[in-house]
Amino acid sequence: MTAAGDGPWLDDAAGRLVRPFTVSNGRTRPTIALDLMSQVRATGATPLGYLGPEHEQAIDLCRAPVSVAEVAAHLKLPAVVTKVLLSDLLDCGALTTKPPEFHHNPTDRALLEAVLDGLRRQL
């Protein structure tokens, strides 16, 4: 008999063996608002309590600053599930976060017109 974390989480033929929302215990809302571009980084603090294998993988991925979107891609989990996992780690002090830095005004009319022109050229 193997412990819960000992078996494979992915199967080459079948894909993910555990449903994504099982990983977050069915929760769909993180306790902390995270943007997909928010940077997260491990603090080195040892979290108290049980962590699932995805939590531990997330901590390993966050040894250097990484975006929430990158963590989701590496874990092969939906972004909302990843945000719940990362918020768990933020709550227990295992991670820190920094909001994305924009060096421009995202509602700048000239920027939006340039994006629209580029999209029109693609169609």
C-alpha positions as YAML, in Angstrom:
chain: A
units: angstrom
residues:
- id: 1
  name: MET
  ca: [0.00, 0.00, 0.00]
- id: 2
  name: THR
  ca: [1.36, 3.45, -0.90]
- id: 3
  name: ALA
  ca: [0.81, 6.77, 0.79]
- id: 4
  name: ALA
  ca: [-1.33, 9.39, -0.93]
- id: 5
  name: GLY
  ca: [1.65, 11.24, -2.37]
- id: 6
  name: ASP
  ca: [3.59, 8.16, -3.51]
- id: 7
  name: GLY
  ca: [1.65, 7.27, -6.66]
- id: 8
  name: PRO
  ca: [1.91, 8.92, -10.07]
- id: 9
  name: TRP
  ca: [-0.21, 12.04, -10.57]
- id: 10
  name: LEU
  ca: [0.05, 11.84, -14.37]
- id: 11
  name: ASP
  ca: [-0.29, 8.93, -16.72]
- id: 12
  name: ASP
  ca: [1.15, 9.23, -20.24]
- id: 13
  name: ALA
  ca: [-1.90, 7.66, -21.86]
- id: 14
  name: ALA
  ca: [-4.70, 8.81, -19.56]
- id: 15
  name: GLY
  ca: [-3.41, 12.26, -18.57]
- id: 16
  name: ARG
  ca: [-4.05, 13.69, -15.11]
- id: 17
  name: LEU
  ca: [-5.27, 11.00, -12.72]
- id: 18
  name: VAL
  ca: [-6.54, 13.48, -10.13]
- id: 19
  name: ARG
  ca: [-9.13, 16.08, -11.04]
- id: 20
  name: PRO
  ca: [-7.72, 19.61, -10.76]
- id: 21
  name: PHE
  ca: [-10.28, 20.81, -8.22]
- id: 22
  name: THR
  ca: [-9.49, 17.84, -6.01]
- id: 23
  name: VAL
  ca: [-6.07, 19.44, -5.57]
- id: 24
  name: SER
  ca: [-7.67, 22.57, -4.09]
- id: 25
  name: ASN
  ca: [-10.28, 20.61, -2.09]
- id: 26
  name: GLY
  ca: [-12.98, 21.99, -4.37]
- id: 27
  name: ARG
  ca: [-12.16, 25.60, -3.57]
- id: 28
  name: THR
  ca: [-12.41, 27.97, -6.52]
- id: 29
  name: ARG
  ca: [-11.53, 31.27, -4.85]
- id: 30
  name: PRO
  ca: [-8.08, 32.15, -3.56]
- id: 31
  name: THR
  ca: [-7.87, 34.00, -0.24]
- id: 32
  name: ILE
  ca: [-5.52, 36.54, -1.82]
- id: 33
  name: ALA
  ca: [-6.17, 38.27, -5.15]
- id: 34
  name: LEU
  ca: [-3.49, 37.21, -7.62]
- id: 35
  name: ASP
  ca: [-2.98, 38.41, -11.18]
- id: 36
  name: LEU
  ca: [-1.62, 35.94, -13.74]
- id: 37
  name: MET
  ca: [1.43, 38.17, -14.07]
- id: 38
  name: SER
  ca: [1.99, 38.55, -10.32]
- id: 39
  name: GLN
  ca: [5.42, 37.37, -9.26]
- id: 40
  name: VAL
  ca: [5.68, 34.81, -6.47]
- id: 41
  name: ARG
  ca: [8.81, 33.69, -4.66]
- id: 42
  name: ALA
  ca: [9.57, 31.16, -1.94]
- id: 43
  name: THR
  ca: [10.55, 32.67, 1.41]
- id: 44
  name: GLY
  ca: [12.39, 29.63, 2.73]
- id: 45
  name: ALA
  ca: [9.98, 29.38, 5.66]
- id: 46
  name: THR
  ca: [8.72, 25.89, 6.40]
- id: 47
  name: PRO
  ca: [4.93, 25.82, 6.15]
- id: 48
  name: LEU
  ca: [3.03, 24.23, 9.00]
- id: 49
  name: GLY
  ca: [0.42, 21.58, 8.37]
- id: 50
  name: TYR
  ca: [-0.21, 19.26, 5.47]
- id: 51
  name: LEU
  ca: [0.85, 20.25, 1.99]
- id: 52
  name: GLY
  ca: [-0.07, 18.26, -1.06]
- id: 53
  name: PRO
  ca: [2.44, 17.37, -3.74]
- id: 54
  name: GLU
  ca: [1.32, 20.31, -5.89]
- id: 55
  name: HIS
  ca: [2.03, 22.72, -3.03]
- id: 56
  name: GLU
  ca: [5.53, 21.29, -2.71]
- id: 57
  name: GLN
  ca: [6.07, 21.48, -6.48]
- id: 58
  name: ALA
  ca: [4.92, 25.10, -6.45]
- id: 59
  name: ILE
  ca: [7.43, 25.96, -3.71]
- id: 60
  name: ASP
  ca: [10.20, 24.32, -5.74]
- id: 61
  name: LEU
  ca: [9.18, 26.31, -8.83]
- id: 62
  name: CYS
  ca: [9.23, 29.54, -6.81]
- id: 63
  name: ARG
  ca: [12.87, 29.37, -5.65]
- id: 64
  name: ALA
  ca: [13.38, 32.32, -8.01]
- id: 65
  name: PRO
  ca: [10.64, 34.86, -8.82]
- id: 66
  name: VAL
  ca: [8.11, 33.39, -11.24]
- id: 67
  name: SER
  ca: [4.71, 34.50, -12.51]
- id: 68
  name: VAL
  ca: [1.48, 32.83, -11.47]
- id: 69
  name: ALA
  ca: [0.88, 31.91, -15.13]
- id: 70
  name: GLU
  ca: [4.25, 30.13, -15.32]
- id: 71
  name: VAL
  ca: [3.53, 28.15, -12.16]
- id: 72
  name: ALA
  ca: [0.16, 27.08, -13.61]
- id: 73
  name: ALA
  ca: [1.82, 25.98, -16.84]
- id: 74
  name: HIS
  ca: [4.51, 23.95, -15.07]
- id: 75
  name: LEU
  ca: [1.99, 22.30, -12.75]
- id: 76
  name: LYS
  ca: [-0.38, 21.67, -15.68]
- id: 77
  name: LEU
  ca: [-3.27, 23.03, -13.63]
- id: 78
  name: PRO
  ca: [-5.96, 25.61, -14.45]
- id: 79
  name: ALA
  ca: [-5.01, 29.13, -13.39]
- id: 80
  name: VAL
  ca: [-7.80, 29.34, -10.79]
- id: 81
  name: VAL
  ca: [-6.62, 26.13, -9.09]
- id: 82
  name: THR
  ca: [-3.03, 27.39, -9.15]
- id: 83
  name: LYS
  ca: [-4.13, 30.67, -7.57]
- id: 84
  name: VAL
  ca: [-5.82, 28.74, -4.73]
- id: 85
  name: LEU
  ca: [-2.66, 26.68, -4.14]
- id: 86
  name: LEU
  ca: [-0.43, 29.76, -4.21]
- id: 87
  name: SER
  ca: [-2.75, 31.66, -1.86]
- id: 88
  name: ASP
  ca: [-2.49, 28.73, 0.59]
- id: 89
  name: LEU
  ca: [1.29, 29.11, 0.46]
- id: 90
  name: LEU
  ca: [1.08, 32.89, 0.82]
- id: 91
  name: ASP
  ca: [-1.24, 32.50, 3.84]
- id: 92
  name: CYS
  ca: [1.24, 30.24, 5.63]
- id: 93
  name: GLY
  ca: [4.25, 32.43, 4.83]
- id: 94
  name: ALA
  ca: [5.97, 30.01, 2.43]
- id: 95
  name: LEU
  ca: [5.67, 32.49, -0.47]
- id: 96
  name: THR
  ca: [5.72, 36.23, -0.99]
- id: 97
  name: THR
  ca: [4.13, 38.05, -3.88]
- id: 98
  name: LYS
  ca: [4.67, 41.22, -5.82]
- id: 99
  name: PRO
  ca: [2.05, 42.69, -8.15]
- id: 100
  name: PRO
  ca: [3.04, 43.04, -11.80]
- id: 101
  name: GLU
  ca: [4.85, 46.22, -12.74]
- id: 102
  name: PHE
  ca: [3.51, 48.10, -15.71]
- id: 103
  name: HIS
  ca: [5.85, 50.59, -17.31]
- id: 104
  name: HIS
  ca: [3.05, 52.01, -19.39]
- id: 105
  name: ASN
  ca: [-0.55, 53.03, -18.98]
- id: 106
  name: PRO
  ca: [-2.59, 49.96, -20.04]
- id: 107
  name: THR
  ca: [-5.49, 52.21, -21.04]
- id: 108
  name: ASP
  ca: [-3.32, 54.53, -23.16]
- id: 109
  name: ARG
  ca: [-5.36, 55.27, -26.29]
- id: 110
  name: ALA
  ca: [-2.34, 55.16, -28.63]
- id: 111
  name: LEU
  ca: [-1.34, 51.74, -27.29]
- id: 112
  name: LEU
  ca: [-4.86, 50.36, -27.65]
- id: 113
  name: GLU
  ca: [-5.11, 51.70, -31.23]
- id: 114
  name: ALA
  ca: [-1.76, 50.10, -32.10]
- id: 115
  name: VAL
  ca: [-2.95, 46.76, -30.74]
- id: 116
  name: LEU
  ca: [-6.21, 47.07, -32.69]
- id: 117
  name: ASP
  ca: [-4.32, 47.92, -35.90]
- id: 118
  name: GLY
  ca: [-2.06, 44.89, -35.39]
- id: 119
  name: LEU
  ca: [-5.04, 42.61, -34.85]
- id: 120
  name: ARG
  ca: [-6.75, 43.94, -38.00]
- id: 121
  name: ARG
  ca: [-3.62, 43.21, -40.05]
- id: 122
  name: GLN
  ca: [-3.68, 39.61, -38.80]
- id: 123
  name: LEU
  ca: [-7.25, 39.03, -39.99]
...
